[in-house]
Coordinates of C-alpha atoms in Angstrom, one line a residue:
Chain A
X1 CA 78.1 20.7 69.5
X2 CA 81.3 19.4 68.0
X3 CA 81.1 16.4 70.2
X4 CA 77.7 15.7 68.9
X5 CA 78.7 16.0 65.3
X6 CA 80.1 12.5 64.7
X7 CA 77.0 10.9 66.3
X8 CA 74.7 12.9 64.1
X9 CA 76.8 12.1 61.0
X10 CA 76.6 8.4 61.9
X11 CA 72.8 8.6 62.3
X12 CA 72.5 10.4 59.0
X13 CA 74.6 7.8 57.2
X14 CA 72.5 5.1 58.8
X15 CA 69.3 6.8 57.5
X16 CA 70.8 7.0 54.1
X17 CA 71.5 3.2 54.1
X18 CA 68.0 2.6 55.4
X19 CA 66.4 4.6 52.6
X20 CA 68.4 2.7 50.0
X21 CA 67.4 -0.7 51.5
X22 CA 63.7 0.5 51.6
X23 CA 63.8 1.2 47.8
X24 CA 65.6 -2.1 47.1
X25 CA 63.1 -3.9 49.3
X26 CA 60.1 -2.4 47.4
X27 CA 61.7 -3.3 44.1
X28 CA 62.2 -6.9 45.3
X29 CA 58.5 -7.0 46.5
X30 CA 57.3 -6.4 42.9
X31 CA 58.5 -9.8 41.7
X32 CA 57.0 -13.1 43.1
X33 CA 60.5 -14.7 43.3
X34 CA 62.1 -12.0 45.5
X35 CA 59.1 -10.6 47.3
X36 CA 59.6 -12.3 50.6
X37 CA 63.3 -11.3 50.7
X38 CA 62.2 -7.7 50.0
X39 CA 60.0 -7.4 53.1
X40 CA 62.6 -9.0 55.3
X41 CA 65.3 -6.5 54.1
X42 CA 62.9 -3.6 54.8
X43 CA 62.2 -5.1 58.2
X44 CA 65.9 -5.1 59.2
X45 CA 66.2 -1.5 57.8
X46 CA 63.2 -0.5 60.0
X47 CA 64.8 -2.0 63.1
X48 CA 68.1 -0.3 62.3
X49 CA 66.4 3.1 61.8
X50 CA 64.6 2.8 65.1
X51 CA 67.7 1.8 67.1
X52 CA 70.0 4.6 65.7
X53 CA 67.3 7.1 66.4
X54 CA 67.7 6.5 70.2
X55 CA 71.2 8.0 69.8
X56 CA 69.8 11.3 68.3
X57 CA 71.5 14.1 70.2
X58 CA 69.6 16.0 72.9
X59 CA 66.6 13.6 73.1
X60 CA 64.5 13.3 76.2
X61 CA 61.5 11.2 77.4
X62 CA 63.1 7.9 76.7
X63 CA 60.9 6.0 79.1
X64 CA 57.7 7.2 77.5
X65 CA 59.2 6.5 74.1
X66 CA 60.1 2.9 74.9
X67 CA 56.7 2.4 76.4
X68 CA 54.9 3.7 73.3
X69 CA 57.1 1.6 71.0
X70 CA 56.6 -1.6 73.1
X71 CA 52.8 -1.0 73.3
X72 CA 52.3 -0.2 69.7
X73 CA 54.5 -3.0 68.5
X74 CA 53.0 -5.7 70.7
X75 CA 49.4 -4.8 70.0
X76 CA 49.9 -4.5 66.2
X77 CA 52.1 -7.6 66.0
X78 CA 49.6 -9.8 67.9
X79 CA 46.6 -8.5 66.1
X80 CA 48.4 -8.9 62.7
X81 CA 49.4 -12.5 63.6
X82 CA 45.9 -13.5 64.8
X83 CA 43.8 -12.0 62.1
X84 CA 42.3 -14.4 59.4
X85 CA 43.7 -14.2 55.9
X86 CA 40.3 -13.0 54.7
X87 CA 40.4 -10.0 57.0
X88 CA 43.8 -8.7 55.7
X89 CA 42.3 -5.7 53.7
X90 CA 40.9 -4.1 56.8
X91 CA 44.2 -4.7 58.7
X92 CA 46.1 -2.9 55.9
X93 CA 43.6 -0.1 56.1
X94 CA 43.9 0.3 59.9
X95 CA 47.7 0.1 60.0
X96 CA 47.8 2.6 57.2
X97 CA 45.5 4.9 59.2
X98 CA 47.8 4.7 62.2
X99 CA 50.7 5.9 60.0
X100 CA 48.6 8.8 58.8
X101 CA 47.7 9.6 62.4
X102 CA 51.4 9.5 63.4
X103 CA 52.3 12.0 60.7
X104 CA 49.5 14.3 61.8
X105 CA 50.5 14.0 65.5
X106 CA 54.1 14.9 64.6
X107 CA 52.8 18.1 63.0
X108 CA 50.6 18.8 65.9
X109 CA 53.5 18.4 68.3
X110 CA 55.7 20.8 66.3
X111 CA 52.8 23.4 66.3
X112 CA 52.4 22.9 70.1
X113 CA 56.1 23.4 70.6
X114 CA 56.0 26.5 68.4
X115 CA 59.0 25.0 66.6
X116 CA 57.9 25.3 62.9
X117 CA 59.5 28.3 61.3
X118 CA 59.6 29.5 57.8
X119 CA 57.0 29.6 55.0
X120 CA 58.0 26.3 53.4
X121 CA 58.3 24.3 56.5
X122 CA 55.0 25.5 57.9
X123 CA 53.2 25.0 54.6
X124 CA 54.5 21.4 54.4
X125 CA 53.7 20.8 58.0
X126 CA 50.1 21.9 57.4
X127 CA 49.8 20.0 54.2
X128 CA 51.2 16.8 55.8
X129 CA 48.9 17.3 58.8
X130 CA 45.8 17.7 56.6
X131 CA 46.6 14.7 54.4
X132 CA 47.7 12.6 57.4
X133 CA 44.5 13.4 59.3
X134 CA 42.3 12.5 56.2
X135 CA 44.3 9.2 55.8
X136 CA 43.7 8.5 59.5
X137 CA 40.0 9.1 59.8
X138 CA 39.4 7.8 56.3
X139 CA 41.2 4.5 57.0
X140 CA 39.3 4.1 60.2
X141 CA 36.0 4.4 58.3
X142 CA 37.3 1.9 55.6
X143 CA 38.3 -0.5 58.5
X144 CA 34.8 -0.2 60.0
X145 CA 33.1 -0.9 56.7
X146 CA 35.2 -3.9 55.8
X147 CA 34.9 -5.3 59.3
X148 CA 31.1 -5.0 59.0
X149 CA 30.8 -2.5 61.9
X150 CA 29.5 0.1 59.5
X151 CA 27.0 -1.7 57.2
X152 CA 25.8 0.6 54.4
X153 CA 27.2 3.3 52.3
X154 CA 25.3 6.5 52.9
X155 CA 25.5 9.9 51.3
X156 CA 24.8 13.3 52.7
X157 CA 22.1 15.2 50.8
X158 CA 24.7 17.5 49.3
X159 CA 27.7 15.2 49.5
X160 CA 30.0 16.9 47.0
X161 CA 29.2 20.4 48.4
X162 CA 29.9 19.2 51.9
X163 CA 33.2 17.7 50.7
X164 CA 34.3 20.9 49.1
X165 CA 33.1 23.1 51.9
X166 CA 34.9 21.0 54.5
X167 CA 38.1 21.0 52.4
X168 CA 38.0 24.7 51.9
X169 CA 37.4 25.4 55.5
X170 CA 40.3 23.2 56.5
X171 CA 42.6 24.8 53.9
X172 CA 41.5 28.3 55.1
X173 CA 42.4 27.5 58.7
X174 CA 45.6 25.9 57.4
X175 CA 46.4 29.2 55.7
X176 CA 45.8 31.1 59.0
X177 CA 48.3 28.8 60.7
X178 CA 50.9 29.4 57.9
X179 CA 50.4 33.1 57.9
X180 CA 50.6 33.6 61.7
X181 CA 54.0 34.0 63.4
X182 CA 52.9 31.6 66.1
X183 CA 49.6 29.8 65.3
X184 CA 46.6 30.3 67.6
X185 CA 45.7 27.1 69.4
X186 CA 42.0 27.4 68.4
X187 CA 43.1 27.6 64.8
X188 CA 45.2 24.5 65.1
X189 CA 42.4 22.6 67.0
X190 CA 39.8 23.6 64.4
X191 CA 42.1 22.7 61.6
X192 CA 42.6 19.1 62.9
X193 CA 38.9 18.7 63.6
X194 CA 38.0 19.8 60.1
X195 CA 40.7 17.6 58.5
X196 CA 39.5 14.5 60.5
X197 CA 35.9 15.2 59.6
X198 CA 36.9 15.5 55.9
X199 CA 38.4 12.1 55.9
X200 CA 35.2 10.6 57.4
X201 CA 32.9 12.4 55.0
X202 CA 35.0 11.5 51.9
X203 CA 35.1 7.8 52.8
X204 CA 31.6 7.1 54.2
X205 CA 29.7 7.2 50.9
X206 CA 32.2 4.9 49.1
X207 CA 31.3 1.2 48.8
X208 CA 31.3 -1.8 46.5
X209 CA 34.1 -2.3 44.0
X210 CA 35.5 1.2 44.8
X211 CA 36.8 0.1 48.2
X212 CA 40.2 -1.2 47.1
X213 CA 40.9 2.0 45.2
X214 CA 40.2 4.0 48.3
X215 CA 42.5 2.0 50.5
X216 CA 45.3 2.3 48.0
X217 CA 44.6 6.1 47.7
X218 CA 44.7 6.5 51.5
X219 CA 48.0 4.5 51.5
X220 CA 49.5 6.9 49.0
X221 CA 48.2 9.8 51.2
X222 CA 49.9 8.6 54.3
X223 CA 53.2 8.2 52.3
X224 CA 52.9 11.9 51.2
X225 CA 52.1 13.0 54.7
X226 CA 55.1 11.1 56.1
X227 CA 57.4 12.7 53.4
X228 CA 56.2 16.2 54.2
X229 CA 56.7 15.8 58.0
X230 CA 60.1 14.4 57.1
X231 CA 60.9 17.8 55.7
X232 CA 59.7 19.6 58.8
X233 CA 61.9 17.4 61.0
X234 CA 64.8 17.6 58.5
X235 CA 64.8 13.8 58.3
X236 CA 65.7 12.5 54.8
X237 CA 64.8 8.9 55.6
X238 CA 61.2 10.0 56.2
X239 CA 61.2 12.1 53.1
X240 CA 62.5 9.4 50.8
X241 CA 60.4 6.5 52.2
X242 CA 57.3 8.7 52.4
X243 CA 57.5 10.1 48.9
X244 CA 58.5 6.8 47.3
X245 CA 55.4 5.2 48.9
X246 CA 53.3 8.3 47.9
X247 CA 54.4 7.9 44.3
X248 CA 54.1 4.1 44.1
X249 CA 50.8 4.2 45.9
X250 CA 49.5 6.7 43.4
X251 CA 50.5 4.5 40.5
X252 CA 48.9 1.5 42.1
X253 CA 45.7 3.5 42.6
X254 CA 45.7 4.5 39.0
X255 CA 46.2 0.9 37.8
X256 CA 43.2 -0.1 39.9
X257 CA 41.0 2.8 38.8
X258 CA 42.0 2.1 35.2
X259 CA 40.9 -1.5 35.6
X260 CA 37.5 -0.2 36.6
X261 CA 37.4 2.4 33.8
X262 CA 36.6 5.0 36.5
X263 CA 38.8 8.0 36.9
X264 CA 39.9 8.5 40.6
X265 CA 37.9 11.7 40.7
X266 CA 34.7 9.7 39.9
X267 CA 35.5 7.2 42.7
X268 CA 35.6 10.0 45.2
X269 CA 32.9 12.4 43.9
X270 CA 30.3 10.0 42.3
X271 CA 30.6 6.8 44.3
X272 CA 28.8 3.8 42.9
X273 CA 25.5 3.4 44.7
X274 CA 22.6 1.6 43.2
X275 CA 20.0 3.4 45.4
X276 CA 21.0 6.8 44.3
X277 CA 21.6 6.2 40.6
X278 CA 19.6 4.3 38.1
X279 CA 20.3 1.4 35.9
X280 CA 17.5 -0.3 33.9
X281 CA 15.2 -2.5 35.8
X282 CA 16.0 -6.2 35.1
X283 CA 13.3 -8.4 33.8
X284 CA 12.8 -12.1 34.4
X285 CA 13.4 -14.3 37.4
X286 CA 16.3 -15.9 39.1
X287 CA 16.3 -19.7 38.5
X288 CA 17.5 -21.8 41.3
X289 CA 19.7 -24.9 41.0
X290 CA 20.5 -27.6 43.6
X291 CA 24.0 -28.7 44.6
X292 CA 23.5 -32.1 43.0
X293 CA 22.7 -30.6 39.5
X294 CA 25.4 -28.1 39.8
X295 CA 27.9 -30.9 40.6
X296 CA 26.7 -32.9 37.6
X297 CA 26.9 -30.1 35.2
X298 CA 30.5 -29.4 36.2
X299 CA 31.6 -33.0 36.6
X300 CA 30.6 -33.8 33.0
X301 CA 31.9 -30.5 31.5
X302 CA 35.2 -30.3 29.6
X303 CA 36.0 -26.7 30.6
X304 CA 35.0 -24.8 33.8
X305 CA 36.1 -21.3 34.6
X306 CA 35.7 -20.2 38.2
X307 CA 35.2 -16.5 39.0
X308 CA 35.8 -15.9 42.7
X309 CA 34.6 -12.7 44.4
X310 CA 34.3 -11.2 47.9
X311 CA 31.6 -13.8 48.8
X312 CA 34.3 -16.5 48.6
X313 CA 36.6 -14.4 50.9
X314 CA 33.8 -13.7 53.4
X315 CA 32.9 -17.4 53.6
X316 CA 36.6 -18.4 53.8
X317 CA 35.7 -20.9 51.0
X318 CA 39.0 -20.9 49.1
X319 CA 40.1 -24.3 50.5
X320 CA 36.8 -25.9 49.6
X321 CA 37.0 -24.3 46.1
X322 CA 40.5 -25.8 45.6
X323 CA 39.3 -29.2 46.9
X324 CA 36.5 -29.1 44.3
X325 CA 38.9 -28.1 41.6
X326 CA 41.1 -31.0 42.3
X327 CA 38.2 -33.4 42.2
X328 CA 37.0 -32.0 38.9
X329 CA 40.5 -32.2 37.4
X330 CA 40.7 -35.9 38.5
X331 CA 37.5 -36.4 36.5
X332 CA 39.2 -34.8 33.4
X333 CA 37.7 -31.4 33.6
X334 CA 39.9 -28.4 32.6
X335 CA 39.5 -25.8 35.4
X336 CA 40.9 -22.3 35.4
X337 CA 40.4 -19.2 37.6
X338 CA 39.4 -15.8 36.2
X339 CA 40.4 -12.9 38.4
X340 CA 39.0 -9.4 37.9
X341 CA 41.5 -6.7 38.9
X342 CA 39.1 -5.4 41.6
X343 CA 37.5 -8.6 42.7
X344 CA 37.3 -8.6 46.5
X345 CA 38.2 -5.6 48.5
X346 CA 41.8 -5.1 47.4
X347 CA 43.7 -5.6 44.1
X348 CA 45.1 -9.1 44.2
X349 CA 42.8 -10.1 47.1
X350 CA 41.6 -13.2 45.3
X351 CA 45.1 -14.2 44.3
X352 CA 46.3 -14.1 47.9
X353 CA 43.4 -16.3 49.0
X354 CA 43.8 -18.8 46.2
X355 CA 47.5 -18.9 46.8
X356 CA 46.8 -19.6 50.5
X357 CA 44.6 -22.5 49.5
X358 CA 47.3 -23.9 47.2
X359 CA 46.0 -23.1 43.8
X360 CA 49.0 -23.0 41.4
X361 CA 49.8 -19.7 39.6
X362 CA 49.3 -21.3 36.1
X363 CA 45.6 -21.9 36.8
X364 CA 45.0 -18.2 37.6
X365 CA 44.3 -15.7 34.8
X366 CA 43.8 -12.0 34.5
X367 CA 40.8 -10.4 32.8
X368 CA 42.6 -9.8 29.5
X369 CA 44.1 -13.3 29.4
X370 CA 40.9 -15.2 29.9
X371 CA 38.0 -13.1 28.7
X372 CA 38.2 -14.7 25.2
X373 CA 37.8 -18.2 26.7
X374 CA 34.4 -17.8 28.2
X375 CA 32.4 -18.7 25.0
X376 CA 34.3 -22.0 24.9
X377 CA 33.6 -22.8 28.5
X378 CA 30.9 -25.2 29.4
X379 CA 30.4 -23.7 32.8
X380 CA 31.3 -20.4 34.4
X381 CA 31.1 -20.8 38.2
X382 CA 30.7 -17.4 39.8
X383 CA 31.4 -17.6 43.6
X384 CA 30.3 -14.5 45.5
X385 CA 31.2 -12.1 42.7
X386 CA 28.7 -9.6 41.4
X387 CA 29.6 -6.2 39.9
X388 CA 32.7 -7.7 38.1
X389 CA 30.5 -10.1 36.0
X390 CA 27.5 -7.7 35.5
X391 CA 26.9 -7.6 31.7
X392 CA 25.1 -4.2 32.1
X393 CA 28.6 -2.7 32.2
X394 CA 28.8 -3.6 28.5
X395 CA 25.3 -2.8 27.4
X396 CA 23.3 -0.5 29.7
X397 CA 24.4 3.1 29.4
X398 CA 22.3 4.1 32.4
X399 CA 24.0 1.7 34.7
X400 CA 26.3 3.2 37.2
X401 CA 29.1 0.8 36.2
X402 CA 28.6 1.2 32.4
X403 CA 32.0 1.1 30.7
X404 CA 33.8 -0.9 33.5
X405 CA 35.6 -3.9 32.0
X406 CA 34.0 -7.1 33.2
X407 CA 34.6 -10.8 33.1
X408 CA 32.3 -12.1 30.3
X409 CA 31.0 -15.0 32.4
X410 CA 27.6 -14.5 30.7
X411 CA 29.0 -15.8 27.4
X412 CA 29.7 -19.3 28.8
X413 CA 27.3 -22.1 27.9
X414 CA 26.1 -22.4 31.5
X415 CA 26.5 -20.0 34.4
X416 CA 26.2 -21.1 38.0
X417 CA 26.2 -18.4 40.6
X418 CA 26.9 -19.2 44.2
X419 CA 25.1 -16.5 46.2
X420 CA 23.8 -16.1 49.7
X421 CA 20.4 -14.8 48.8
X422 CA 18.3 -12.9 46.2
X423 CA 19.6 -9.4 47.2
X424 CA 21.6 -7.1 45.1
X425 CA 24.8 -7.5 47.1
X426 CA 27.3 -4.9 48.4
X427 CA 27.0 -2.2 45.8
X428 CA 23.3 -2.4 45.5
X429 CA 23.2 -2.7 41.7
X430 CA 20.9 -5.2 39.9
X431 CA 22.9 -7.8 38.0
X432 CA 21.3 -8.9 34.6
X433 CA 23.5 -12.0 34.7
X434 CA 21.5 -13.5 37.5
X435 CA 18.3 -13.4 35.3
X436 CA 19.7 -14.8 32.1
X437 CA 18.3 -18.0 30.6
X438 CA 21.5 -20.0 30.9
X439 CA 22.1 -18.8 34.5
X440 CA 21.3 -20.9 37.6
X441 CA 21.6 -19.7 41.2
X442 CA 23.0 -21.9 43.9
X443 CA 21.9 -20.3 47.1
X444 CA 24.0 -20.6 50.3
X445 CA 27.2 -19.4 51.7
X446 CA 30.2 -20.3 49.5
X447 CA 31.6 -22.5 52.1
X448 CA 28.5 -24.6 52.5
X449 CA 27.4 -24.6 48.9
X450 CA 30.8 -25.7 47.5
X451 CA 31.0 -28.2 50.3
X452 CA 27.7 -29.8 49.1
X453 CA 28.9 -29.7 45.5
X454 CA 32.1 -31.6 46.6
X455 CA 30.0 -34.3 48.2
X456 CA 27.9 -34.8 45.0
X457 CA 31.0 -34.7 42.7
X458 CA 32.5 -37.4 44.9
X459 CA 29.3 -39.5 44.6
X460 CA 29.4 -39.1 40.8
X461 CA 33.0 -40.2 40.6
X462 CA 32.6 -43.5 42.4
Chain B
X1 CA 69.7 26.4 48.3
X2 CA 69.1 23.8 51.0
X3 CA 65.3 24.1 50.4
X4 CA 66.0 23.5 46.7
X5 CA 68.0 20.4 47.5
X6 CA 65.0 19.0 49.4
X7 CA 62.9 19.8 46.4
X8 CA 65.2 17.6 44.3
X9 CA 64.9 14.8 46.8
X10 CA 61.2 15.0 46.6
X11 CA 61.3 14.8 42.8
X12 CA 63.8 12.0 42.6
X13 CA 62.0 9.9 45.3
X14 CA 58.7 10.5 43.4
X15 CA 60.1 9.1 40.2
X16 CA 61.8 6.3 42.0
X17 CA 58.6 5.2 43.6
X18 CA 56.8 5.3 40.3
X19 CA 59.5 3.3 38.5
X20 CA 60.1 0.8 41.2
X21 CA 56.7 -0.7 40.9
X22 CA 55.8 0.0 37.3
X23 CA 56.0 -3.6 36.3
X24 CA 54.3 -5.5 39.1
X25 CA 52.1 -8.5 38.3
X26 CA 48.5 -8.3 39.6
X27 CA 49.0 -11.2 42.0
X28 CA 51.4 -9.0 44.0
X29 CA 49.2 -5.9 44.2
X30 CA 47.9 -6.6 47.6
X31 CA 51.2 -7.6 49.2
X32 CA 52.9 -4.7 47.6
X33 CA 50.3 -2.2 48.9
X34 CA 50.8 -3.8 52.3
X35 CA 54.6 -3.6 51.9
X36 CA 54.5 0.0 51.0
X37 CA 52.2 0.5 54.0
X38 CA 54.9 -1.0 56.1
X39 CA 57.6 1.2 54.6
X40 CA 55.9 4.4 55.5
X41 CA 55.9 3.0 59.1
X42 CA 59.3 4.7 59.2
X43 CA 57.1 7.6 60.5
X44 CA 57.9 5.9 63.8
X45 CA 61.4 7.5 63.6
X46 CA 59.9 10.9 63.1
X47 CA 57.6 10.3 66.0
X48 CA 60.6 9.4 68.2
X49 CA 62.5 12.6 67.2
X50 CA 59.4 14.6 67.9
X51 CA 58.7 13.1 71.3
X52 CA 62.4 13.2 72.2
X53 CA 62.3 17.0 71.8
X54 CA 59.0 17.5 73.6
X55 CA 59.1 19.5 76.8
X56 CA 58.8 17.0 79.7
X57 CA 57.0 19.7 81.8
X58 CA 54.2 20.0 79.1
X59 CA 51.7 17.1 79.4
X60 CA 50.0 18.0 76.2
X61 CA 53.3 17.8 74.2
X62 CA 54.1 14.5 75.9
X63 CA 50.6 13.1 75.1
X64 CA 50.8 14.1 71.4
X65 CA 54.3 12.7 71.1
X66 CA 53.3 9.5 72.8
X67 CA 50.5 9.1 70.3
X68 CA 52.8 9.7 67.4
X69 CA 55.3 7.0 68.5
X70 CA 52.5 4.6 69.5
X71 CA 50.8 4.9 66.1
X72 CA 54.0 4.9 64.2
X73 CA 55.2 1.7 65.9
X74 CA 51.8 0.0 65.3
X75 CA 52.0 1.0 61.6
X76 CA 55.5 -0.5 61.3
X77 CA 54.9 -3.7 63.3
X78 CA 51.4 -4.4 61.9
X79 CA 52.5 -3.6 58.4
X80 CA 55.4 -6.0 58.6
X81 CA 53.5 -8.9 60.1
X82 CA 50.7 -8.7 57.5
X83 CA 53.0 -8.3 54.6
X84 CA 55.2 -11.1 55.7
X85 CA 52.3 -13.4 56.2
X86 CA 51.0 -12.8 52.7
X87 CA 54.3 -13.3 51.1
X88 CA 55.2 -16.4 53.1
X89 CA 52.0 -17.9 51.6
X90 CA 53.2 -17.2 48.1
X91 CA 56.5 -18.8 48.9
X92 CA 55.0 -22.0 50.4
X93 CA 52.7 -22.2 47.4
X94 CA 55.5 -22.1 44.9
X95 CA 57.4 -24.9 46.5
X96 CA 54.3 -26.9 46.8
X97 CA 53.7 -26.6 43.1
X98 CA 57.0 -28.1 42.1

């Protein structure tokens, strides 16, 4: 024991340093200037933490451990490198789910070994296992939805009752595990089955603009689960990193939910779904416009505001959009980008894509910064965005998104909406903007429609 | 007393997490979420300790421990790659603008 002490002391000191670097790294990641540095620091800390852990006294199964690390690292590394920038949200979701699964598996292993003792440790192990399992299965569902494997949001007939029943049943089994001296295997199995089912049932009905909030919430969940299992293992690095992520993830979730004017409880218990809830029927018809006319209107405008949405991401049209912007600016048009906080499937999703295409920061504006400018704009060009420009959020009390702050694209002199078809889009809510007198619809995928506009703008500039 | 010390760690880490990102610009929300996703990949360390103490004669324990390490490693590696790719883009962009 005394021979082991210096080793353990060294490992603990290393963990302490790792925890400090993680916090500094996160801090650095919250400013554009230092962000890259931050993740590199955290990366080195992660490698250090992994290496010193091999020296943990009394460890066995090194071969299996090395195999699991190699396999997990290579598969995730390659898939993370290969994935298109537009598919980033679902990758974050799936990697997050894996972290939650790992936390749950740690708890499961401690139960299987019968090594969890004491009320506090068992309670935290059970809580961590519950939250981790929900994060795991919930993230898998989120991944399947964003990847297009699972197409539509559906609700159980008694969705909220089912949520509550499942949660209560899982907590009841969790209590049996805590109360028992050595937990019965069938209780543990049932507990994990219920917890995993709960994650699925919670996430499946959620769609539309709520998706980013859910991914953020599940990210915070995984952090909490990791922190709790850190207590069970007596590992402060896990506690600090997990709880820091749990807290910052909760804050991030709140910021997003606030941007939508929807409390987090509403996101979970009354998901947006046009089919289930009302909203006034919209009168009038959608008026189509061709690429040539759209090009002419923008080419001879003095001020154009572009509102990008998920449709731009799906089509991977950000490069075309920037090419068009540059052409318009050469022609003397003032172009700016208006980003709704929850446009796309993650907060800042649009910013990342526009940055990838090369759009400078100073052309990109938040909702508060730019909303007053729409009445002075000659054209608002909406590219694959829907709920975030729906004026019903301001006017129609029966609309499921009433009260959500929106970009006032409808106040521009002309509105051009690039849209794939006449349908209602991801969330299934009718959009009054599409039927307004000054709105024209340019049908087609963003990639193809903007490509055609570019050709016509070029023709006009010769 | 030791339990109480852990409680203090929980509390302080919670406030730290809240404060550290309280003034983050919207453009960094996605990379930051991805970055914090990477940081909780440290669960890999917990998985290693758990697998390291599993009984080699118990296939069930080995399987669960293997899963914990595998998932933790994927969380860490995938989280890092995705975050780094996003932030590298921001960097390239800024230089290009000047």
